[in-house]
């Protein structure tokens, strides 16, 4: 670990100006990801801006939904009665992640900004374009079990590891950010990005900006949803593939379909055109097969993760079945419904 | 005889050290401190093979004035030159790895520099600033590309039997067999990862005597190693391992943290502490990857007519690490035509090490998978196939067995599991989305006795102290030694004080091979017998004593009295005997060890039958183990509670081996990429469901003087095969490559190792 200066920010403005003024500054929330990265010398912030003193810990009910402060813990969010009632998909996805201890410490802002789990990113002795732009990508051709099958580039094949974000993507959440130029909203689907040739940038947050809240708006499925996660043990492992599904079914036909995949790309993966194929149809096997095929049309394995293409196809099918039947996966049930 | 309520042995007594452990008062190796002590941190190599060109520590030195020393191969203080000095009790043949010996890098993660500073943080952060330039050579780390370079280790490792010579006409018998099956099996490296990290605290005494708190399975093994390597006399070196937070075999050999801490302490004449990082645990030791081929031939009734088992196992470039992998196939079942071979192949990796049931856990995966496959071929129940091939002696060595209650394991295990309700056909049982599979396997492990001594002191007021250099690596040694002494001397086990884990106590072998309970337990029992003899001698000084004509076998200790077994009214108070003799306490030593004469005609093993239920969501490739029954025959059970914990832990480790654990090596660089507990998966709570541990009655008066066989490793034996067999029963898919992860269940390859 490298030595760093520490600032406990008293206001959002103070945090923003500290971050804006120092390109080597990082903000710390729950610290469950950042501290690990610092111990491995992957992150070496010159200045650590502690944002835990900021007034961002509330979940507020708005006219159309909820505004979740960036410092709300994953646990508090997953068990918030209103969220559980109106956005059960989100609560479920959070509970599919990490462990109770980690969820007690992890925050909403930290979760969406957590870094990839790519083995090479974590190991400063390897080449990694995300860690050190332009150095190369040792993951390609290496151990790729947890790497992307969609949207990867020649510069980076990493995945975004969050479960919560997959649900937020399916629910069309909005990210509220504040920076030197003031506040702005970012649609969740535009928040994370594909690696392209600048994999060092995970998302579209600008220099000096911080996430202040996530907004959940509008209608979401109370019954016809699911978060289905497949991993290398039954709990406490990152997703190999996961799917968040939110359906609206009227008169036996799908009138709204939102499906996001986790573990497969540099960001939660959604394809609005493919979702359009489901609308107006019954949730039949043919419809879901065609949808899965379309969603995975561009999928490409890296060797060690080729199986994830088959797995993703099956996860999509099963998740759509669960959601259509109104039997969402219960996270503490280890048999898959 | 003791009445049941007075029995101390066989009672489910809670661990006597539990209060210390749960309140944090049991101090582990890294938890001993002294003001102003120094702390160490290592720089680990990031290549698997090559040469160090340059180590630059200028920036670190400039940044951290608190650095006391930085050691590299260029300035390492002198240490022993001869290989023999570096070889501990358990070392395999070869050139033992010596930290900082020269500029060669032999394995990924090898420590190449050692920083000593005034605080842990300064040492760690300084180490991170040291840069190393290498000349990289292309490493070879993939077993499957090195099979052709197999060789039979020229020198055998002490304590490890090479495969027996072939018997009968195995090749011909196989060719002519009515039923034949053959398959290749691959297992990947697995890592021990006990909770406690390897750590050493050296407290440098004013008189130059070192008090070394080390994470080890043998304080005296470490003491000898330190004395040999640093040319010190034994009275200058005390090694303490009072509490050990798990080891599973990784602590059998002295590890590099010990060398570094002692080296720095001697060089700087200061106390030094060094605890390695979790990621470094992955380079210390591992259950080696291996490639196995098993062929079985059977007659029309399923009786084995041929067993062929070949193994190629990974070792390092510098040592011929060996374990007993294939021999089990020659003694598990009755068969007259057997050929077993065991070879090594060298990779650019650290030397593997003994990991819970070394060799057996791996070998039995292949053998017991093959037996399962054969049962389908023959068309009989897998359990029935094993019964038909039951053998009551050790055919490898042509020896009788001290006991073998395996039939009872089969019978009672099957009954507890409900095996008779099994539908024979694969894919015939299901519930919801899941196929249900029931599989089973036999487990075997050697029951060994090693030389051990113990000292027992009994005071006139009934207080008892037991002392031995034995180690309790979390298994319950403290507790069972207290129980044995308590029963022999008829005091409550709670009143027995057990002092172990120190090199200056009576001599004991390393804690391994499941032999500690039998060996140290027998030594304590012998010491208690000696106390009884001493008391009897005292009593017989009095001509009027009712015990005048008794022999030691005829007297017992009861209620603080020495009494006639046949007439408990006749006796004399121990306090009185001691007072008369002018003693306040009696102290005696006892010892135990292998009985060479008996070993000529007897072999001794523990056995188990493992039954597993899996539920497989075939569409998603997901297998869950929902039930395990482990029925174990291990002689006398000293403490059902600690015994059960041993088997539970073994089963969990077996499930990890079956479904999760492997090091993921990037063979281009030879580096382990998942060297942390987030990506190296061991079972989580959710993966562990119902585990039923059952001990069958087994009387054995030969395995050890106290009838104990040991339990540390039998729990893991057979588990991986039982899981794989259950997955076959569920899905019809035979997976021969561990761990059985989602991709392998989804995969289309059947019958061939990947
Ligand atoms: C062993 C392990 C297993 C895990 N398993 C899972 C899992 O299965 N599924 C899963 O989803 N997650 C998992 N996690 C990850 C966990 O969810 C994240 O570590 C956590 O959500 C991060 O939140 P935090 O508050 O601790 O973030 P921190 O560690 O404090 O910060 C993480 C990053 O976000 C930035 N950041 C923090 N707050 C803000 C903000 N308000 N605005 C902008 N940037 C910000 C920080 O600068 C930093 O770069 C696991 C973690 C571990 C260690
Ligand atoms: S995949 Fe991305 S994160 Fe991983 S090594 Fe390559 S560039 Fe780095």
Coordinates of N, CA, C and O in Angstrom, one line a residue, chain A residues 145-284:
Chain A
X145 N -12.0 -17.2 -17.3 CA -13.3 -17.7 -16.8 C -14.3 -16.6 -16.5 O -15.5 -16.8 -16.8
X146 N -13.9 -15.5 -16.0 CA -14.8 -14.5 -15.5 C -14.9 -13.3 -16.5 O -15.4 -12.2 -16.2
X147 N -14.5 -13.5 -17.7 CA -14.5 -12.4 -18.7 C -15.7 -12.3 -19.6 O -16.5 -13.2 -19.6
X148 N -15.6 -11.3 -20.4 CA -16.8 -10.9 -21.2 C -17.0 -11.8 -22.4 O -16.1 -12.3 -23.0
X149 N -18.3 -11.9 -22.7 CA -18.6 -12.6 -24.0 C -19.3 -11.6 -24.9 O -19.6 -11.9 -26.1
X150 N -19.7 -10.4 -24.4 CA -20.3 -9.4 -25.2 C -19.6 -8.1 -25.0 O -19.2 -7.7 -23.9
X151 N -19.5 -7.3 -26.1 CA -19.1 -5.9 -26.1 C -17.6 -5.7 -25.7 O -17.2 -4.6 -25.3
X152 N -16.8 -6.8 -25.7 CA -15.4 -6.7 -25.4 C -14.7 -6.0 -26.5 O -15.2 -5.9 -27.6
X153 N -13.5 -5.5 -26.2 CA -12.7 -4.9 -27.3 C -11.3 -5.6 -27.3 O -11.0 -6.4 -26.4
X154 N -10.5 -5.2 -28.2 CA -9.1 -5.8 -28.3 C -8.3 -5.2 -27.1 O -7.2 -5.8 -26.8
X155 N -8.8 -4.1 -26.5 CA -8.0 -3.5 -25.4 C -8.4 -4.1 -24.1 O -7.6 -4.1 -23.1
X156 N -9.6 -4.7 -24.0 CA -10.1 -5.1 -22.6 C -11.3 -6.0 -22.8 O -12.2 -5.8 -23.6
X157 N -11.3 -7.1 -22.0 CA -12.4 -8.1 -22.1 C -13.0 -8.2 -20.7 O -13.6 -9.3 -20.3
X158 N -12.9 -7.2 -19.8 CA -13.3 -7.3 -18.5 C -14.8 -7.2 -18.4 O -15.5 -6.8 -19.3
X159 N -15.3 -7.7 -17.2 CA -16.8 -7.6 -17.0 C -17.0 -6.6 -15.8 O -16.1 -6.5 -14.9
X160 N -18.2 -6.1 -15.7 CA -18.6 -5.4 -14.5 C -19.2 -6.4 -13.5 O -20.0 -7.2 -13.9
X161 N -18.7 -6.4 -12.3 CA -19.1 -7.5 -11.4 C -20.4 -7.3 -10.6 O -20.8 -8.2 -10.0
X162 N -21.0 -6.2 -10.6 CA -22.1 -5.9 -9.7 C -23.3 -6.7 -10.1 O -23.7 -6.8 -11.2
X163 N -24.0 -7.1 -9.0 CA -25.4 -7.7 -9.2 C -26.4 -6.5 -9.2 O -27.3 -6.5 -10.0
X164 N -26.2 -5.7 -8.2 CA -27.2 -4.6 -8.0 C -27.4 -3.8 -9.3 O -28.5 -3.4 -9.7
X165 N -26.3 -3.6 -10.0 CA -26.3 -2.8 -11.3 C -27.1 -3.4 -12.4 O -27.7 -2.8 -13.2
X166 N -27.2 -4.7 -12.3 CA -27.9 -5.5 -13.4 C -29.4 -5.1 -13.2 O -30.2 -4.9 -14.1
X167 N -29.9 -5.1 -11.9 CA -31.2 -4.8 -11.7 C -31.5 -3.3 -12.0 O -32.5 -3.0 -12.6
X168 N -30.6 -2.5 -11.6 CA -30.8 -1.0 -11.9 C -30.9 -0.8 -13.4 O -31.6 0.1 -13.8
X169 N -30.1 -1.6 -14.1 CA -30.2 -1.4 -15.6 C -31.5 -1.8 -16.1 O -32.2 -1.2 -16.9
X170 N -32.1 -3.0 -15.6 CA -33.4 -3.4 -16.0 C -34.5 -2.5 -15.6 O -35.5 -2.4 -16.3
X171 N -34.2 -1.8 -14.5 CA -35.3 -0.9 -14.0 C -35.2 0.5 -14.5 O -35.9 1.4 -14.1
X172 N -34.3 0.8 -15.4 CA -34.1 2.1 -16.0 C -33.9 3.2 -14.9 O -34.5 4.2 -15.0
X173 N -33.0 2.9 -14.0 CA -32.7 3.9 -13.0 C -32.0 5.1 -13.5 O -31.6 5.1 -14.7
X174 N -31.9 6.1 -12.7 CA -31.2 7.3 -13.1 C -30.1 7.6 -12.1 O -30.4 7.5 -10.9
X175 N -29.0 7.9 -12.5 CA -27.9 8.3 -11.6 C -27.8 9.8 -11.5 O -27.7 10.5 -12.5
X176 N -27.8 10.3 -10.3 CA -27.7 11.7 -10.0 C -26.2 12.0 -9.7 O -25.7 11.3 -8.8
X177 N -25.6 12.9 -10.4 CA -24.2 13.2 -10.0 C -24.0 14.7 -9.8 O -24.8 15.5 -10.3
X178 N -23.0 15.0 -9.1 CA -22.7 16.4 -8.8 C -21.2 16.6 -9.0 O -20.4 15.8 -8.6
X179 N -20.9 17.7 -9.7 CA -19.4 17.9 -10.0 C -19.1 19.4 -10.1 O -20.0 20.2 -9.7
X180 N -17.9 19.7 -10.5 CA -17.5 21.1 -10.6 C -18.5 21.9 -11.4 O -18.7 23.1 -11.2
X181 N -19.1 21.3 -12.4 CA -20.1 22.1 -13.2 C -21.5 21.9 -12.8 O -22.4 22.3 -13.5
X182 N -21.7 21.4 -11.6 CA -23.1 21.3 -11.1 C -23.6 19.9 -11.2 O -22.9 18.9 -11.3
X183 N -24.9 19.8 -11.1 CA -25.6 18.5 -11.1 C -26.0 18.1 -12.4 O -26.3 18.9 -13.3
X184 N -26.1 16.8 -12.6 CA -26.7 16.3 -13.8 C -27.2 14.9 -13.6 O -26.8 14.2 -12.6
X185 N -28.1 14.5 -14.4 CA -28.7 13.1 -14.4 C -28.1 12.3 -15.5 O -27.9 12.8 -16.6
X186 N -27.8 11.0 -15.2 CA -27.3 10.1 -16.3 C -28.2 8.9 -16.2 O -28.4 8.3 -15.2
X187 N -28.8 8.6 -17.4 CA -29.6 7.3 -17.5 C -28.7 6.2 -17.1 O -27.5 6.1 -17.6
X188 N -29.2 5.2 -16.4 CA -28.4 4.1 -15.9 C -27.7 3.4 -17.1 O -26.5 3.0 -17.0
X189 N -28.4 3.3 -18.2 CA -27.9 2.5 -19.3 C -26.7 3.3 -19.9 O -25.9 2.7 -20.6
X190 N -26.6 4.6 -19.7 CA -25.5 5.4 -20.2 C -24.4 5.5 -19.2 O -23.4 6.2 -19.4
X191 N -24.6 5.0 -18.0 CA -23.7 5.3 -16.9 C -22.4 4.5 -17.1 O -21.3 5.0 -17.2
X192 N -22.5 3.1 -17.2 CA -21.4 2.3 -17.5 C -21.1 2.3 -19.0 O -22.0 2.5 -19.8
X193 N -19.9 2.0 -19.4 CA -19.6 2.0 -20.8 C -18.9 0.8 -21.3 O -18.4 0.0 -20.4
X194 N -18.8 0.6 -22.5 CA -18.0 -0.5 -23.1 C -16.5 -0.1 -23.1 O -16.2 1.1 -23.2
X195 N -15.6 -1.0 -23.1 CA -14.2 -0.7 -23.0 C -13.6 0.1 -24.2 O -12.9 1.0 -24.0
X196 N -14.0 -0.3 -25.4 CA -13.4 0.3 -26.6 C -11.9 0.4 -26.4 O -11.3 -0.6 -25.9
X197 N -11.4 1.5 -26.8 CA -9.9 1.6 -26.6 C -9.6 2.5 -25.4 O -8.4 2.9 -25.3
X198 N -10.6 2.7 -24.6 CA -10.2 3.4 -23.3 C -10.8 2.7 -22.1 O -11.7 3.2 -21.4
X199 N -10.3 1.5 -21.9 CA -10.9 0.7 -20.8 C -10.6 1.2 -19.5 O -11.3 0.8 -18.5
X200 N -9.7 2.2 -19.4 CA -9.4 2.8 -18.0 C -10.7 3.5 -17.5 O -10.8 3.8 -16.3
X201 N -11.6 3.8 -18.4 CA -12.8 4.5 -18.0 C -13.9 3.4 -17.9 O -14.4 2.9 -18.9
X202 N -14.4 3.2 -16.6 CA -15.5 2.2 -16.4 C -16.8 2.9 -16.8 O -17.7 2.1 -17.2
X203 N -16.9 4.2 -16.6 CA -18.2 4.8 -16.7 C -18.1 6.2 -17.3 O -17.0 6.7 -17.6
X204 N -19.2 6.9 -17.3 CA -19.2 8.3 -17.9 C -19.1 9.4 -16.9 O -19.4 10.5 -17.2
X205 N -18.8 9.0 -15.6 CA -18.6 10.0 -14.6 C -17.4 10.9 -15.1 O -16.4 10.4 -15.5
X206 N -17.6 12.2 -14.9 CA -16.5 13.1 -15.4 C -15.6 13.4 -14.2 O -16.0 13.2 -13.0
X207 N -14.4 13.9 -14.5 CA -13.4 14.2 -13.5 C -14.0 15.1 -12.4 O -14.6 16.1 -12.8
X208 N -13.9 14.7 -11.2 CA -14.4 15.6 -10.1 C -15.8 15.4 -9.7 O -16.3 15.9 -8.7
X209 N -16.5 14.5 -10.5 CA -17.9 14.3 -10.2 C -18.1 13.2 -9.2 O -17.3 12.2 -9.1
X210 N -19.1 13.3 -8.4 CA -19.5 12.2 -7.5 C -20.9 11.8 -7.7 O -21.7 12.6 -8.1
X211 N -21.2 10.6 -7.4 CA -22.6 10.1 -7.5 C -23.2 10.5 -6.2 O -22.7 10.2 -5.1
X212 N -24.4 11.1 -6.3 CA -25.0 11.5 -5.0 C -26.2 10.7 -4.7 O -26.6 10.5 -3.6
X213 N -26.9 10.2 -5.8 CA -28.1 9.4 -5.6 C -28.4 8.5 -6.8 O -27.9 8.8 -7.9
X214 N -29.3 7.6 -6.6 CA -29.9 6.8 -7.7 C -31.4 7.0 -7.6 O -31.9 7.0 -6.5
X215 N -32.0 7.3 -8.7 CA -33.5 7.4 -8.7 C -34.1 6.2 -9.4 O -33.7 5.8 -10.4
X216 N -35.1 5.7 -8.7 CA -35.9 4.7 -9.3 C -37.3 5.3 -9.6 O -37.9 5.9 -8.7
X217 N -37.7 5.2 -10.8 CA -39.0 5.9 -11.2 C -39.9 4.9 -11.9 O -39.5 3.9 -12.5
X218 N -41.2 5.3 -11.8 CA -42.1 4.6 -12.7 C -42.5 3.2 -12.1 O -42.2 2.8 -11.0
X219 N -43.1 2.5 -13.0 CA -43.7 1.2 -12.6 C -42.6 0.1 -12.8 O -41.9 0.1 -13.7
X220 N -42.7 -0.9 -11.9 CA -41.9 -2.1 -12.0 C -42.7 -3.3 -11.6 O -43.6 -3.2 -10.8
X221 N -42.3 -4.4 -12.1 CA -43.1 -5.6 -11.8 C -43.1 -6.0 -10.4 O -42.0 -5.9 -9.7
X222 N -44.2 -6.3 -9.8 CA -44.3 -6.7 -8.5 C -44.2 -8.3 -8.4 O -43.8 -8.8 -7.4
X223 N -44.6 -8.9 -9.5 CA -44.6 -10.4 -9.5 C -43.8 -10.9 -10.7 O -43.0 -11.9 -10.5
X224 N -43.9 -10.3 -11.8 CA -43.3 -10.8 -13.0 C -41.8 -10.3 -13.2 O -41.5 -9.6 -14.1
X225 N -41.0 -10.7 -12.2 CA -39.6 -10.3 -12.3 C -38.8 -11.4 -11.7 O -39.3 -12.4 -11.1
X226 N -37.5 -11.4 -11.9 CA -36.6 -12.3 -11.2 C -35.2 -11.8 -11.4 O -34.9 -11.0 -12.3
X227 N -34.4 -12.2 -10.4 CA -32.9 -12.0 -10.6 C -32.3 -13.4 -10.4 O -32.4 -14.0 -9.4
X228 N -31.8 -13.9 -11.5 CA -31.2 -15.2 -11.5 C -29.7 -15.2 -11.7 O -29.3 -14.6 -12.7
X229 N -29.0 -15.7 -10.8 CA -27.5 -15.6 -10.8 C -26.9 -17.0 -10.7 O -27.2 -17.8 -9.9
X230 N -26.0 -17.3 -11.7 CA -25.2 -18.5 -11.7 C -23.8 -18.2 -11.4 O -23.2 -17.3 -11.9
X231 N -23.2 -19.0 -10.5 CA -21.8 -18.7 -10.0 C -21.2 -20.0 -9.6 O -21.8 -21.1 -9.6
X232 N -19.9 -19.9 -9.2 CA -19.1 -21.1 -9.0 C -19.3 -21.7 -7.6 O -18.6 -22.7 -7.3
X233 N -20.1 -21.1 -6.8 CA -20.6 -21.8 -5.6 C -21.9 -21.1 -5.2 O -22.3 -20.2 -5.9
X234 N -22.6 -21.6 -4.2 CA -24.0 -21.3 -4.1 C -24.2 -19.9 -3.5 O -25.3 -19.4 -3.5
X235 N -23.2 -19.3 -3.0 CA -23.3 -18.0 -2.4 C -21.9 -17.4 -2.4 O -20.9 -18.1 -2.5
X236 N -21.8 -16.1 -2.3 CA -20.5 -15.4 -2.1 C -19.5 -15.7 -3.2 O -18.3 -16.1 -3.0
X237 N -20.0 -15.6 -4.4 CA -19.1 -15.6 -5.6 C -19.7 -14.6 -6.6 O -21.0 -14.5 -6.6
X238 N -18.9 -14.1 -7.4 CA -19.4 -13.2 -8.4 C -20.1 -14.0 -9.5 O -19.9 -15.2 -9.7
X239 N -21.0 -13.3 -10.2 CA -21.8 -14.0 -11.2 C -20.9 -14.5 -12.4 O -20.1 -13.7 -12.9
X240 N -21.2 -15.7 -12.8 CA -20.6 -16.1 -14.1 C -21.6 -15.5 -15.1 O -21.1 -14.9 -16.1
X241 N -22.8 -15.7 -14.9 CA -23.9 -15.1 -15.7 C -25.1 -14.8 -14.8 O -25.4 -15.6 -14.0
X242 N -25.7 -13.6 -15.0 CA -26.9 -13.4 -14.2 C -27.9 -12.6 -15.1 O -27.5 -12.1 -16.2
X243 N -29.1 -12.7 -14.8 CA -30.1 -12.0 -15.6 C -31.1 -11.3 -14.6 O -31.6 -11.9 -13.7
X244 N -31.5 -10.1 -14.9 CA -32.5 -9.4 -14.2 C -33.6 -9.2 -15.2 O -33.4 -8.7 -16.3
X245 N -34.8 -9.6 -14.8 CA -36.0 -9.5 -15.8 C -37.1 -8.8 -15.1 O -37.4 -9.0 -13.9
X246 N -37.7 -7.9 -15.9 CA -38.9 -7.2 -15.4 C -39.9 -7.2 -16.5 O -39.6 -6.7 -17.6
X247 N -41.0 -7.9 -16.3 CA -42.0 -8.1 -17.3 C -43.3 -7.4 -16.9 O -43.7 -7.4 -15.7
X248 N -44.1 -7.0 -17.9 CA -45.5 -6.7 -17.6 C -46.3 -7.6 -18.6 O -46.0 -7.7 -19.8
X249 N -47.2 -8.3 -18.0 CA -48.0 -9.2 -18.8 C -49.4 -8.8 -18.7 O -50.0 -8.6 -17.6
X250 N -50.0 -8.5 -19.8 CA -51.5 -8.2 -19.8 C -52.2 -9.1 -20.8 O -51.7 -9.3 -21.9
X251 N -53.3 -9.7 -20.3 CA -54.0 -10.7 -21.0 C -53.2 -11.7 -21.6 O -53.3 -12.1 -22.8
X252 N -52.2 -12.2 -20.8 CA -51.4 -13.3 -21.3 C -50.3 -12.9 -22.2 O -49.5 -13.7 -22.7
X253 N -50.2 -11.6 -22.6 CA -49.2 -11.2 -23.5 C -48.2 -10.2 -22.8 O -48.6 -9.5 -21.9
X254 N -47.0 -10.3 -23.3 CA -46.0 -9.4 -22.7 C -46.2 -8.0 -23.2 O -46.2 -7.8 -24.5
X255 N -46.4 -7.0 -22.3 CA -46.5 -5.6 -22.8 C -45.3 -4.8 -22.5 O -45.1 -3.7 -23.0
X256 N -44.4 -5.3 -21.6 CA -43.2 -4.6 -21.3 C -42.1 -5.7 -21.0 O -42.4 -6.5 -20.1
X257 N -41.0 -5.6 -21.6 CA -40.0 -6.5 -21.3 C -38.7 -5.8 -21.1 O -38.2 -5.1 -22.0
X258 N -38.1 -6.0 -19.9 CA -36.7 -5.4 -19.7 C -35.9 -6.5 -19.1 O -36.2 -7.1 -18.1
X259 N -34.8 -6.7 -19.8 CA -33.9 -7.9 -19.5 C -32.5 -7.4 -19.5 O -32.0 -6.9 -20.5
X260 N -31.8 -7.5 -18.4 CA -30.4 -7.1 -18.3 C -29.6 -8.3 -17.9 O -30.0 -9.1 -17.1
X261 N -28.4 -8.4 -18.5 CA -27.5 -9.5 -18.2 C -26.3 -9.0 -17.4 O -25.8 -7.9 -17.7
X262 N -25.9 -9.8 -16.4 CA -24.7 -9.5 -15.6 C -23.6 -10.5 -15.9 O -23.9 -11.7 -16.3
X263 N -22.4 -10.2 -15.6 CA -21.3 -11.1 -15.7 C -20.8 -11.4 -17.2 O -19.9 -12.2 -17.4
X264 N -21.4 -10.7 -18.1 CA -21.1 -11.0 -19.5 C -20.4 -9.9 -20.3 O -19.9 -10.1 -21.3
X265 N -20.4 -8.7 -19.7 CA -19.9 -7.5 -20.4 C -19.3 -6.5 -19.5 O -19.4 -6.6 -18.2
X266 N -18.7 -5.5 -20.0 CA -18.1 -4.4 -19.3 C -19.2 -3.5 -18.6 O -18.9 -2.7 -17.8
X267 N -20.4 -3.8 -18.9 CA -21.6 -3.1 -18.3 C -22.7 -4.1 -18.3 O -22.7 -5.0 -19.0
X268 N -23.7 -3.8 -17.4 CA -25.0 -4.6 -17.5 C -25.5 -4.5 -18.9 O -25.6 -3.5 -19.5
X269 N -25.8 -5.7 -19.5 CA -26.1 -5.8 -20.9 C -27.6 -5.7 -21.2 O -28.3 -6.6 -20.7
X270 N -28.0 -4.7 -21.9 CA -29.4 -4.7 -22.4 C -29.4 -4.4 -23.9 O -28.6 -3.8 -24.4
X271 N -30.5 -5.0 -24.5 CA -30.7 -4.8 -25.9 C -32.1 -4.4 -26.1 O -33.0 -5.3 -26.1
X272 N -32.4 -3.1 -26.3 CA -33.8 -2.7 -26.3 C -34.5 -3.2 -27.6 O -35.7 -3.5 -27.5
X273 N -33.8 -3.4 -28.7 CA -34.4 -4.0 -29.9 C -34.9 -5.4 -29.6 O -36.0 -5.8 -30.0
X274 N -34.0 -6.1 -29.0 CA -34.3 -7.5 -28.7 C -35.5 -7.6 -27.8 O -36.4 -8.4 -28.0
X275 N -35.6 -6.7 -26.8 CA -36.7 -6.7 -25.9 C -38.0 -6.4 -26.7 O -39.0 -7.0 -26.3
X276 N -37.9 -5.6 -27.7 CA -39.1 -5.2 -28.5 C -39.7 -6.5 -29.1 O -40.9 -6.6 -29.3
X277 N -38.8 -7.5 -29.4 CA -39.3 -8.7 -30.0 C -40.3 -9.4 -29.1 O -41.1 -10.3 -29.6
X278 N -40.2 -9.2 -27.8 CA -41.0 -9.9 -26.9 C -42.4 -9.3 -26.7 O -43.3 -9.9 -26.3
X279 N -42.4 -8.0 -27.0 CA -43.6 -7.2 -26.7 C -44.7 -7.7 -27.6 O -44.5 -7.9 -28.8
X280 N -45.9 -7.9 -27.0 CA -47.0 -8.3 -27.8 C -47.1 -9.9 -28.0 O -48.1 -10.4 -28.5
X281 N -46.1 -10.5 -27.4 CA -46.1 -12.0 -27.6 C -46.4 -12.7 -26.3 O -46.2 -12.1 -25.2
X282 N -46.9 -13.9 -26.4 CA -47.0 -14.7 -25.2 C -45.6 -15.1 -24.7 O -44.7 -15.4 -25.6
X283 N -45.4 -15.3 -23.4 CA -44.0 -15.7 -23.0 C -43.8 -17.2 -23.3 O -43.5 -18.0 -22.4
X284 N -43.8 -17.6 -24.5 CA -43.7 -19.0 -24.9 C -42.2 -19.3 -25.0 O -41.3 -18.5 -25.1

